[in-house]
mmCIF file of C-alpha atoms in Angstrom:
data_model
loop_
_atom_site.group_PDB
_atom_site.id
_atom_site.type_symbol
_atom_site.label_atom_id
_atom_site.label_comp_id
_atom_site.label_asym_id
_atom_site.label_seq_id
_atom_site.Cartn_x
_atom_site.Cartn_y
_atom_site.Cartn_z
ATOM 1 C CA MET K 1 -11.557 14.787 21.249
ATOM 2 C CA THR K 2 -15.241 15.229 20.362
ATOM 3 C CA ALA K 3 -18.047 12.907 21.345
ATOM 4 C CA SER K 4 -18.479 11.648 17.771
ATOM 5 C CA VAL K 5 -14.881 10.449 17.646
ATOM 6 C CA GLN K 6 -15.177 8.845 21.060
ATOM 7 C CA THR K 7 -18.333 6.972 19.992
ATOM 8 C CA VAL K 8 -16.524 5.450 17.031
ATOM 9 C CA GLU K 9 -13.720 4.354 19.314
ATOM 10 C CA ASP K 10 -15.770 3.048 22.220
ATOM 11 C CA ARG K 11 -18.446 1.129 20.310
ATOM 12 C CA PRO K 12 -17.264 -1.230 17.551
ATOM 13 C CA GLN K 13 -18.961 -0.458 14.214
ATOM 14 C CA TRP K 14 -18.620 -3.871 12.549
ATOM 15 C CA ALA K 15 -21.047 -3.150 9.692
ATOM 16 C CA ALA K 16 -19.244 0.055 8.772
ATOM 17 C CA LEU K 17 -15.864 -1.658 9.069
ATOM 18 C CA ALA K 18 -17.045 -4.497 6.821
ATOM 19 C CA GLY K 19 -18.364 -1.938 4.354
ATOM 20 C CA VAL K 20 -15.118 0.011 4.218
ATOM 21 C CA THR K 21 -13.121 -3.220 3.789
ATOM 22 C CA ALA K 22 -15.412 -4.482 1.007
ATOM 23 C CA ALA K 23 -15.314 -1.125 -0.770
ATOM 24 C CA LEU K 24 -11.531 -0.967 -0.661
ATOM 25 C CA ALA K 25 -11.260 -4.578 -1.843
ATOM 26 C CA MET K 26 -13.329 -3.657 -4.937
ATOM 27 C CA PHE K 27 -11.141 -0.620 -5.435
ATOM 28 C CA GLY K 28 -8.043 -2.839 -5.089
ATOM 29 C CA ALA K 29 -9.368 -5.184 -7.794
ATOM 30 C CA ALA K 30 -9.909 -2.287 -10.205
ATOM 31 C CA GLN K 31 -6.466 -0.892 -9.366
ATOM 32 C CA GLY K 32 -4.805 -4.309 -9.712
ATOM 33 C CA LEU K 33 -6.347 -4.766 -13.159
ATOM 34 C CA SER K 34 -5.104 -1.446 -14.479
ATOM 35 C CA SER K 35 -1.347 -1.994 -14.566
ATOM 36 C CA PRO K 36 -1.258 -5.214 -16.609
ATOM 37 C CA LEU K 37 -4.126 -3.969 -18.801
ATOM 38 C CA PHE K 38 -2.310 -0.809 -19.892
ATOM 39 C CA THR K 39 0.969 -2.654 -20.349
ATOM 40 C CA LEU K 40 -0.639 -5.252 -22.636
ATOM 41 C CA LEU K 41 -2.542 -2.625 -24.627
ATOM 42 C CA MET K 42 0.587 -0.545 -25.196
ATOM 43 C CA GLN K 43 2.579 -3.632 -26.141
ATOM 44 C CA LYS K 44 -0.055 -4.471 -28.788
ATOM 45 C CA GLN K 45 0.332 -0.979 -30.193
ATOM 46 C CA GLY K 46 4.075 -1.444 -30.504
ATOM 47 C CA PHE K 47 5.319 0.947 -27.810
ATOM 48 C CA SER K 48 8.831 0.527 -26.419
ATOM 49 C CA PRO K 49 9.430 -0.736 -22.876
ATOM 50 C CA GLY K 50 10.653 2.727 -21.943
ATOM 51 C CA LEU K 51 7.386 4.414 -22.935
ATOM 52 C CA ILE K 52 5.390 1.672 -21.221
ATOM 53 C CA GLY K 53 7.408 2.145 -18.048
ATOM 54 C CA LEU K 54 6.963 5.903 -18.217
ATOM 55 C CA SER K 55 3.202 5.451 -18.543
ATOM 56 C CA ALA K 56 3.181 3.141 -15.501
ATOM 57 C CA ALA K 57 5.130 5.777 -13.514
ATOM 58 C CA MET K 58 2.365 8.349 -13.990
ATOM 59 C CA MET K 59 0.164 6.760 -11.328
ATOM 60 C CA PRO K 60 2.747 6.739 -8.487
ATOM 61 C CA VAL K 61 3.775 10.269 -9.437
ATOM 62 C CA GLY K 62 0.124 11.294 -9.006
ATOM 63 C CA LEU K 63 0.069 9.503 -5.641
ATOM 64 C CA ILE K 64 3.175 11.281 -4.396
ATOM 65 C CA LEU K 65 2.240 14.765 -5.571
ATOM 66 C CA SER K 66 -1.289 14.568 -4.156
ATOM 67 C CA ALA K 67 -0.435 13.052 -0.761
ATOM 68 C CA SER K 68 0.220 16.310 1.045
ATOM 69 C CA PHE K 69 -3.093 17.779 -0.165
ATOM 70 C CA VAL K 70 -5.333 15.001 1.205
ATOM 71 C CA PRO K 71 -5.749 16.503 4.726
ATOM 72 C CA ALA K 72 -6.704 19.885 3.204
ATOM 73 C CA ALA K 73 -9.203 18.221 0.876
ATOM 74 C CA VAL K 74 -10.749 16.388 3.851
ATOM 75 C CA ARG K 75 -11.184 19.666 5.710
ATOM 76 C CA LEU K 76 -12.649 21.321 2.605
ATOM 77 C CA VAL K 77 -15.280 18.797 1.516
ATOM 78 C CA GLY K 78 -15.324 16.176 4.272
ATOM 79 C CA ALA K 79 -13.865 12.670 4.253
ATOM 80 C CA ARG K 80 -17.105 10.940 3.245
ATOM 81 C CA ASN K 81 -17.791 13.184 0.261
ATOM 82 C CA LEU K 82 -14.151 13.054 -0.800
ATOM 83 C CA ALA K 83 -14.017 9.244 -0.780
ATOM 84 C CA VAL K 84 -17.256 8.802 -2.736
ATOM 85 C CA GLY K 85 -16.313 11.527 -5.216
ATOM 86 C CA CYS K 86 -12.844 10.066 -5.824
ATOM 87 C CA SER K 87 -14.383 6.622 -6.450
ATOM 88 C CA LEU K 88 -16.675 8.081 -9.085
ATOM 89 C CA LEU K 89 -13.813 10.021 -10.656
ATOM 90 C CA GLY K 90 -11.847 6.748 -10.853
ATOM 91 C CA ALA K 91 -14.734 5.181 -12.777
ATOM 92 C CA LEU K 92 -14.833 8.183 -15.134
ATOM 93 C CA CYS K 93 -11.071 7.833 -15.737
ATOM 94 C CA PHE K 94 -11.517 4.229 -16.854
ATOM 95 C CA LEU K 95 -14.395 5.322 -19.077
ATOM 96 C CA ALA K 96 -12.213 8.052 -20.621
ATOM 97 C CA ILE K 97 -9.290 5.682 -21.203
ATOM 98 C CA GLY K 98 -11.516 3.138 -22.932
ATOM 99 C CA TYR K 99 -13.202 5.795 -25.051
ATOM 100 C CA LEU K 100 -10.123 7.787 -26.114
ATOM 101 C CA GLN K 101 -7.694 4.882 -26.878
ATOM 102 C CA ASN K 102 -4.985 7.543 -27.162
ATOM 103 C CA TRP K 103 -1.625 6.951 -25.540
ATOM 104 C CA VAL K 104 -0.936 10.648 -24.919
ATOM 105 C CA ALA K 105 -4.245 10.962 -23.095
ATOM 106 C CA TRP K 106 -3.447 7.801 -21.156
ATOM 107 C CA TYR K 107 -0.387 9.450 -19.609
ATOM 108 C CA ILE K 108 -2.500 12.337 -18.323
ATOM 109 C CA ILE K 109 -5.404 10.172 -17.169
ATOM 110 C CA ARG K 110 -3.123 7.681 -15.376
ATOM 111 C CA PHE K 111 -1.646 10.625 -13.485
ATOM 112 C CA VAL K 112 -5.190 11.725 -12.573
ATOM 113 C CA ILE K 113 -5.972 8.189 -11.395
ATOM 114 C CA GLY K 114 -2.984 8.382 -9.071
ATOM 115 C CA VAL K 115 -4.361 11.643 -7.660
ATOM 116 C CA VAL K 116 -7.929 10.413 -7.103
ATOM 117 C CA ILE K 117 -7.047 7.022 -5.620
ATOM 118 C CA ASN K 118 -4.780 8.501 -2.977
ATOM 119 C CA PRO K 119 -7.649 9.697 -0.743
ATOM 120 C CA LEU K 120 -9.177 6.209 -1.018
ATOM 121 C CA TYR K 121 -5.964 4.624 0.228
ATOM 122 C CA VAL K 122 -5.558 7.148 3.030
ATOM 123 C CA LEU K 123 -9.175 7.337 4.204
ATOM 124 C CA GLY K 124 -9.752 3.578 3.874
ATOM 125 C CA GLU K 125 -6.860 2.869 6.249
ATOM 126 C CA VAL K 126 -7.815 5.730 8.579
ATOM 127 C CA TRP K 127 -11.427 4.524 8.852
ATOM 128 C CA ALA K 128 -10.288 0.940 9.448
ATOM 129 C CA LEU K 129 -7.978 2.126 12.210
ATOM 130 C CA SER K 130 -10.669 4.379 13.740
ATOM 131 C CA LEU K 131 -13.454 1.787 13.590
ATOM 132 C CA ALA K 132 -11.363 -1.069 15.000
ATOM 133 C CA PRO K 133 -11.602 -1.637 18.748
ATOM 134 C CA PRO K 134 -8.142 -0.859 20.199
ATOM 135 C CA SER K 135 -7.840 -4.362 21.624
ATOM 136 C CA ARG K 136 -8.448 -5.880 18.200
ATOM 137 C CA ARG K 137 -6.729 -3.329 15.986
ATOM 138 C CA GLY K 138 -3.921 -5.704 14.973
ATOM 139 C CA ARG K 139 -6.212 -8.447 13.646
ATOM 140 C CA VAL K 140 -8.537 -5.895 12.000
ATOM 141 C CA MET K 141 -5.670 -4.338 10.063
ATOM 142 C CA GLY K 142 -4.419 -7.809 9.227
ATOM 143 C CA VAL K 143 -7.822 -8.713 7.758
ATOM 144 C CA PHE K 144 -8.071 -5.333 6.029
ATOM 145 C CA ASN K 145 -4.681 -5.649 4.326
ATOM 146 C CA THR K 146 -5.302 -9.312 3.494
ATOM 147 C CA LEU K 147 -8.528 -8.481 1.675
ATOM 148 C CA MET K 148 -6.938 -5.481 -0.003
ATOM 149 C CA GLY K 149 -4.139 -7.746 -1.213
ATOM 150 C CA ALA K 150 -6.644 -10.353 -2.360
ATOM 151 C CA GLY K 151 -8.602 -7.692 -4.247
ATOM 152 C CA TYR K 152 -5.445 -6.385 -5.869
ATOM 153 C CA ALA K 153 -4.503 -9.940 -6.898
ATOM 154 C CA ALA K 154 -7.995 -10.515 -8.302
ATOM 155 C CA GLY K 155 -7.491 -7.737 -10.813
ATOM 156 C CA PRO K 156 -4.897 -9.512 -13.016
ATOM 157 C CA PHE K 157 -6.848 -12.778 -12.614
ATOM 158 C CA THR K 158 -10.009 -11.071 -13.913
ATOM 159 C CA LEU K 159 -8.004 -9.827 -16.890
ATOM 160 C CA THR K 160 -7.224 -13.427 -17.840
ATOM 161 C CA LEU K 161 -11.007 -14.092 -17.958
ATOM 162 C CA VAL K 162 -12.182 -11.015 -19.876
ATOM 163 C CA GLY K 163 -9.129 -10.376 -22.042
ATOM 164 C CA THR K 164 -7.955 -6.995 -23.345
ATOM 165 C CA VAL K 165 -10.218 -6.614 -26.379
ATOM 166 C CA GLY K 166 -13.147 -4.214 -26.403
ATOM 167 C CA TRP K 167 -14.911 -2.648 -23.437
ATOM 168 C CA ALA K 168 -14.933 -5.678 -21.138
ATOM 169 C CA PRO K 169 -11.702 -4.895 -19.170
ATOM 170 C CA PHE K 170 -12.579 -1.229 -18.885
ATOM 171 C CA GLY K 171 -16.077 -2.215 -17.743
ATOM 172 C CA VAL K 172 -14.546 -4.209 -14.899
ATOM 173 C CA GLY K 173 -12.532 -1.170 -13.777
ATOM 174 C CA ILE K 174 -15.566 1.103 -14.035
ATOM 175 C CA ALA K 175 -17.668 -1.375 -12.071
ATOM 176 C CA GLY K 176 -15.011 -1.771 -9.367
ATOM 177 C CA PHE K 177 -14.795 1.955 -8.688
ATOM 178 C CA THR K 178 -18.598 2.405 -8.929
ATOM 179 C CA VAL K 179 -19.311 -0.401 -6.444
ATOM 180 C CA CYS K 180 -16.684 1.121 -4.138
ATOM 181 C CA ALA K 181 -18.560 4.468 -4.288
ATOM 182 C CA VAL K 182 -21.941 2.831 -3.646
ATOM 183 C CA ILE K 183 -20.722 0.853 -0.606
ATOM 184 C CA LEU K 184 -19.001 3.896 0.893
ATOM 185 C CA ARG K 185 -22.165 5.939 0.387
ATOM 186 C CA LEU K 186 -24.275 3.296 2.100
ATOM 187 C CA VAL K 187 -22.058 3.209 5.216
ATOM 188 C CA SER K 188 -21.161 6.902 5.169
ATOM 189 C CA SER K 189 -23.369 7.785 8.147
ATOM 190 C CA LYS K 190 -21.202 5.495 10.289
ATOM 191 C CA LEU K 191 -17.894 7.012 9.111
ATOM 192 C CA THR K 192 -16.113 9.890 10.800
ATOM 193 C CA GLY K 193 -15.861 12.987 8.609
ATOM 194 C CA PHE K 194 -12.709 14.392 10.303
ATOM 195 C CA GLU K 195 -13.397 17.843 8.850
ATOM 196 C CA ASP K 196 -14.949 19.114 12.125
ATOM 197 C CA ASP K 197 -13.482 16.872 14.822
ATOM 198 C CA GLY K 198 -11.639 19.671 16.608
ATOM 199 C CA GLN K 199 -8.277 17.941 16.222
ATOM 200 C CA PRO K 200 -5.249 19.869 14.870
ATOM 201 C CA ALA K 201 -4.447 18.600 11.376
ATOM 202 C CA GLY K 202 -0.745 19.372 11.430
ATOM 203 C CA SER K 203 1.587 19.211 8.429
ATOM 204 C CA PHE K 204 3.790 16.555 6.920
ATOM 205 C CA PHE K 205 6.940 18.029 8.532
ATOM 206 C CA GLY K 206 5.163 18.420 11.858
ATOM 207 C CA PHE K 207 4.125 14.803 11.773
ATOM 208 C CA ALA K 208 7.624 13.767 10.712
ATOM 209 C CA ARG K 209 8.980 15.323 13.907
ATOM 210 C CA LEU K 210 6.441 13.343 15.941
ATOM 211 C CA ALA K 211 6.999 9.933 14.346
ATOM 212 C CA PRO K 212 10.169 9.776 12.187
ATOM 213 C CA ALA K 213 10.699 6.071 12.878
ATOM 214 C CA LEU K 214 7.215 5.211 11.614
ATOM 215 C CA LEU K 215 7.810 7.119 8.406
ATOM 216 C CA LEU K 216 11.158 5.425 7.911
ATOM 217 C CA ALA K 217 9.419 2.051 8.437
ATOM 218 C CA VAL K 218 6.990 2.895 5.628
ATOM 219 C CA LEU K 219 9.797 4.008 3.319
ATOM 220 C CA VAL K 220 11.803 0.856 4.004
ATOM 221 C CA SER K 221 8.778 -1.419 3.617
ATOM 222 C CA ALA K 222 7.877 0.148 0.244
ATOM 223 C CA ALA K 223 11.449 0.060 -1.052
ATOM 224 C CA VAL K 224 11.970 -3.548 0.056
ATOM 225 C CA GLN K 225 8.633 -4.882 -1.147
ATOM 226 C CA GLN K 226 8.661 -3.215 -4.544
ATOM 227 C CA SER K 227 12.337 -4.003 -5.143
ATOM 228 C CA THR K 228 11.684 -7.640 -4.280
ATOM 229 C CA TYR K 229 8.612 -7.954 -6.505
ATOM 230 C CA ALA K 230 10.366 -6.244 -9.426
ATOM 231 C CA LEU K 231 13.767 -7.899 -9.171
ATOM 232 C CA VAL K 232 13.340 -11.381 -7.661
ATOM 233 C CA PRO K 233 12.836 -12.752 -11.208
ATOM 234 C CA VAL K 234 16.110 -11.075 -12.269
ATOM 235 C CA PHE K 235 17.770 -12.476 -9.130
ATOM 236 C CA GLY K 236 16.512 -15.994 -9.918
ATOM 237 C CA ALA K 237 17.616 -15.722 -13.551
ATOM 238 C CA GLY K 238 21.112 -14.950 -12.323
ATOM 239 C CA TYR K 239 21.162 -18.406 -10.757
ATOM 240 C CA GLY K 240 19.885 -20.094 -13.913
ATOM 241 C CA LEU K 241 16.252 -20.722 -12.880
ATOM 242 C CA PRO K 242 13.789 -21.388 -15.755
ATOM 243 C CA GLU K 243 11.291 -18.736 -16.805
ATOM 244 C CA ALA K 244 8.245 -20.542 -15.365
ATOM 245 C CA THR K 245 9.936 -20.704 -11.975
ATOM 246 C CA LEU K 246 10.744 -16.988 -12.061
ATOM 247 C CA ALA K 247 7.056 -16.097 -12.288
ATOM 248 C CA ALA K 248 6.279 -18.519 -9.430
ATOM 249 C CA LEU K 249 8.806 -16.709 -7.214
ATOM 250 C CA VAL K 250 6.726 -13.531 -7.344
ATOM 251 C CA MET K 251 3.501 -15.463 -6.825
ATOM 252 C CA MET K 252 4.890 -16.970 -3.619
ATOM 253 C CA LEU K 253 5.779 -13.504 -2.316
ATOM 254 C CA SER K 254 2.196 -12.381 -2.997
ATOM 255 C CA LEU K 255 0.779 -15.471 -1.289
ATOM 256 C CA GLY K 256 2.772 -14.788 1.865
ATOM 257 C CA ASN K 257 1.632 -11.172 1.816
ATOM 258 C CA ILE K 258 -2.016 -12.281 1.667
ATOM 259 C CA VAL K 259 -2.167 -15.255 4.049
ATOM 260 C CA LEU K 260 0.122 -14.156 6.905
ATOM 261 C CA GLN K 261 -1.039 -10.570 7.629
ATOM 262 C CA ILE K 262 -3.717 -11.752 10.087
ATOM 263 C CA PRO K 263 -1.270 -13.816 12.221
ATOM 264 C CA LEU K 264 1.074 -10.813 12.259
ATOM 265 C CA GLY K 265 -1.832 -8.612 13.377
ATOM 266 C CA LEU K 266 -2.599 -10.998 16.246
ATOM 267 C CA LEU K 267 1.052 -10.834 17.317
ATOM 268 C CA ALA K 268 0.848 -7.038 17.234
ATOM 269 C CA GLU K 269 -2.038 -7.152 19.705
ATOM 270 C CA ARG K 270 0.058 -9.274 22.024
ATOM 271 C CA PHE K 271 3.407 -7.534 21.760
ATOM 272 C CA GLY K 272 2.603 -4.078 20.361
ATOM 273 C CA GLY K 273 3.097 -2.452 16.961
ATOM 274 C CA ARG K 274 6.532 -1.007 17.654
ATOM 275 C CA PRO K 275 8.219 -4.280 18.703
ATOM 276 C CA MET K 276 6.598 -6.038 15.757
ATOM 277 C CA ILE K 277 8.026 -3.499 13.318
ATOM 278 C CA LEU K 278 11.496 -4.480 14.566
ATOM 279 C CA ALA K 279 10.610 -8.188 14.483
ATOM 280 C CA CYS K 280 9.381 -7.993 10.892
ATOM 281 C CA ALA K 281 12.430 -5.977 9.814
ATOM 282 C CA MET K 282 14.811 -8.502 11.388
ATOM 283 C CA ALA K 283 12.876 -11.417 9.851
ATOM 284 C CA THR K 284 13.096 -9.736 6.436
ATOM 285 C CA THR K 285 16.862 -9.391 6.938
ATOM 286 C CA ALA K 286 17.131 -13.078 7.738
ATOM 287 C CA CYS K 287 15.142 -13.988 4.638
ATOM 288 C CA ALA K 288 17.369 -11.793 2.485
ATOM 289 C CA ILE K 289 20.470 -13.520 3.869
ATOM 290 C CA LEU K 290 18.941 -16.901 2.963
ATOM 291 C CA LEU K 291 17.966 -15.898 -0.582
ATOM 292 C CA PRO K 292 21.311 -16.590 -2.287
ATOM 293 C CA LEU K 293 21.937 -19.635 -0.093
ATOM 294 C CA LEU K 294 18.627 -21.376 -0.877
ATOM 295 C CA ILE K 295 17.567 -19.998 -4.266
ATOM 296 C CA THR K 296 18.240 -23.286 -6.092
ATOM 297 C CA THR K 297 16.658 -25.489 -3.387
ATOM 298 C CA PRO K 298 12.999 -26.296 -2.556
ATOM 299 C CA SER K 299 13.418 -24.369 0.721
ATOM 300 C CA ILE K 300 13.281 -21.092 -1.247
ATOM 301 C CA TRP K 301 9.484 -21.336 -1.412
ATOM 302 C CA GLY K 302 9.203 -21.150 2.364
ATOM 303 C CA VAL K 303 11.659 -18.265 2.507
ATOM 304 C CA LEU K 304 9.704 -16.278 -0.072
ATOM 305 C CA LEU K 305 6.385 -17.018 1.656
ATOM 306 C CA VAL K 306 7.718 -15.560 4.916
ATOM 307 C CA MET K 307 9.534 -12.732 3.152
ATOM 308 C CA GLY K 308 6.395 -11.570 1.359
ATOM 309 C CA ALA K 309 4.593 -11.466 4.689
ATOM 310 C CA VAL K 310 7.169 -9.768 6.901
ATOM 311 C CA GLY K 311 8.347 -7.346 4.222
ATOM 312 C CA TYR K 312 4.865 -5.873 3.914
ATOM 313 C CA GLY K 313 4.255 -6.673 7.589
ATOM 314 C CA VAL K 314 6.545 -3.757 8.475
ATOM 315 C CA TYR K 315 3.913 -1.485 6.912
ATOM 316 C CA THR K 316 0.973 -3.234 8.583
ATOM 317 C CA MET K 317 2.688 -2.947 11.987
ATOM 318 C CA ALA K 318 3.366 0.732 11.319
ATOM 319 C CA LEU K 319 -0.350 1.203 10.656
ATOM 320 C CA VAL K 320 -1.217 -0.499 13.952
ATOM 321 C CA GLU K 321 1.227 1.778 15.792
ATOM 322 C CA LEU K 322 -0.142 4.835 13.959
ATOM 323 C CA GLY K 323 -3.710 4.005 15.025
ATOM 324 C CA GLY K 324 -2.636 3.503 18.626
ATOM 325 C CA ARG K 325 -0.807 6.823 18.880
ATOM 326 C CA PHE K 326 -2.850 9.307 16.830
ATOM 327 C CA LYS K 327 -6.527 10.212 16.420
ATOM 328 C CA GLY K 328 -8.762 12.404 14.287
ATOM 329 C CA SER K 329 -7.290 14.797 11.755
ATOM 330 C CA LEU K 330 -3.752 14.076 12.888
ATOM 331 C CA LEU K 331 -4.386 10.424 11.980
ATOM 332 C CA VAL K 332 -5.393 11.563 8.480
ATOM 333 C CA THR K 333 -2.241 13.670 8.217
ATOM 334 C CA GLY K 334 -0.103 10.745 9.383
ATOM 335 C CA ASN K 335 -1.685 8.361 6.898
ATOM 336 C CA ALA K 336 -1.225 10.845 4.087
ATOM 337 C CA ALA K 337 2.453 11.062 5.107
ATOM 338 C CA PHE K 338 2.527 7.254 4.923
ATOM 339 C CA ALA K 339 1.175 7.420 1.367
ATOM 340 C CA LEU K 340 3.875 9.939 0.399
ATOM 341 C CA LEU K 341 6.696 7.876 1.867
ATOM 342 C CA TRP K 342 5.307 4.686 0.283
ATOM 343 C CA GLY K 343 5.483 6.387 -3.115
ATOM 344 C CA VAL K 344 9.012 7.620 -2.492
ATOM 345 C CA GLY K 345 10.134 4.167 -1.389
ATOM 346 C CA GLY K 346 8.691 2.667 -4.569
ATOM 347 C CA ILE K 347 10.529 5.165 -6.711
ATOM 348 C CA VAL K 348 13.957 4.907 -5.078
ATOM 349 C CA GLY K 349 13.973 1.242 -4.078
ATOM 350 C CA PRO K 350 13.808 -0.719 -7.369
ATOM 351 C CA PRO K 351 16.193 1.573 -9.311
ATOM 352 C CA GLY K 352 18.692 1.523 -6.455
ATOM 353 C CA ALA K 353 18.581 -2.244 -6.093
ATOM 354 C CA GLY K 354 18.713 -2.651 -9.857
ATOM 355 C CA ALA K 355 21.790 -0.453 -10.125
ATOM 356 C CA LEU K 356 23.589 -2.415 -7.417
ATOM 357 C CA MET K 357 22.672 -5.688 -9.108
ATOM 358 C CA GLN K 358 24.109 -4.355 -12.333
ATOM 359 C CA ALA K 359 27.297 -3.455 -10.503
ATOM 360 C CA ILE K 360 27.898 -6.577 -8.370
ATOM 361 C CA GLY K 361 25.460 -9.183 -9.751
ATOM 362 C CA PRO K 362 22.425 -10.893 -8.150
ATOM 363 C CA LEU K 363 23.722 -10.301 -4.620
ATOM 364 C CA GLY K 364 22.855 -6.623 -5.050
ATOM 365 C CA LEU K 365 19.175 -7.317 -4.252
ATOM 366 C CA PRO K 366 19.648 -8.983 -0.838
ATOM 367 C CA ALA K 367 22.372 -6.447 -0.035
ATOM 368 C CA VAL K 368 19.949 -3.544 -0.492
ATOM 369 C CA ILE K 369 17.211 -5.298 1.530
ATOM 370 C CA ILE K 370 19.578 -6.098 4.380
ATOM 371 C CA GLY K 371 21.005 -2.564 4.415
ATOM 372 C CA LEU K 372 17.570 -0.904 4.513
ATOM 373 C CA ASP K 373 16.217 -3.121 7.274
ATOM 374 C CA ILE K 374 19.339 -2.760 9.417
ATOM 375 C CA LEU K 375 19.027 1.030 9.030
ATOM 376 C CA LEU K 376 15.397 0.860 10.184
ATOM 377 C CA VAL K 377 16.211 -1.322 13.224
ATOM 378 C CA ALA K 378 19.138 0.899 14.208
ATOM 379 C CA PHE K 379 17.129 4.122 13.933
ATOM 380 C CA ALA K 380 14.147 2.683 15.800
ATOM 381 C CA LEU K 381 16.375 1.516 18.670
ATOM 382 C CA TYR K 382 18.068 4.934 18.736
ATOM 383 C CA ARG K 383 14.670 6.670 19.000
ATOM 384 C CA SER K 384 13.622 4.286 21.752
ATOM 385 C CA LEU K 385 16.743 5.044 23.751
ATOM 386 C CA ARG K 386 16.196 8.789 23.348
ATOM 387 C CA ARG K 387 12.626 8.485 24.639
ATOM 388 C CA LYS K 388 13.779 6.551 27.716
ATOM 389 C CA ARG K 389 16.447 9.162 28.539
ATOM 390 C CA SER K 390 14.130 12.169 28.108
#
């Protein structure tokens, strides 16, 4: 490990950490605004739900296809230049979408947005992990993910203020990405470049051999969270809940995700990331069991609050464990692998849960959640036993 990497680890860089967190929160707001904005615009133009859904899929496809190239891009141009450049490209994409107003172009540009935001996700988390003092890594990642979640939630809220007519919503997206670039540039001298740190970068498959349980945790967290967000309204409708309540179910999941990540991070500092992954997975299983039992009672709000927190908490705890085990370029490779598995989980989770719900009714959603989390717990315990025997 080089001296520059050691300096970042040994001496907390609070200003740089605050800058990275603020930049990614602005990026999250721009990203959170995009999905409802494009959906509403395409609805106004009379497009079918299928075409709207296909357009929305372009971004995660871009995320997945670009994930494995992020470590190579970091080595080629440096992490700092890559992050600032991708932020500016994101602003240009919003400018192009607002200028063209062409649905065919939107498909291509939304794919490009998925490609350019991936390094921001990866490097933002890597910098947060690298800048955080090891003894405080859990709370730092809790704060980081809380503010990212708050920024993402602020996007749709901003859309309710500016509307979808004219340049105002696109201006918000352009401003979000531009401010992200400016902040990252201002703190760039405090950020590790990773392109010359002397660490082996490794490959996705090489990293998968080192940490298969962590990658499975990311896959399960993504599949569970995105299935829950997409299908909890369908689940509630199956029990006769009114439409206004269905929207509130998702809001409660989001609230839990935002307000409880810091307490989970503090627990990770006390007990360790790996035990907390198992704890969050088991808590998610318990919440899924309670869903059909309490869906028509006031207690469901508490269940959803906890479920939103621990479902995503599996990912937060995996990040804490990643930062504790890996450094330098290998940390970038691992986080890029996280991004890839997150995208895969989002693609396979909701369709799989939806298909099971179509086959057996509302119980299909908790059944998928329980099955995935039990698989994660079983595999993690198996890996732990293997390590103790070897």
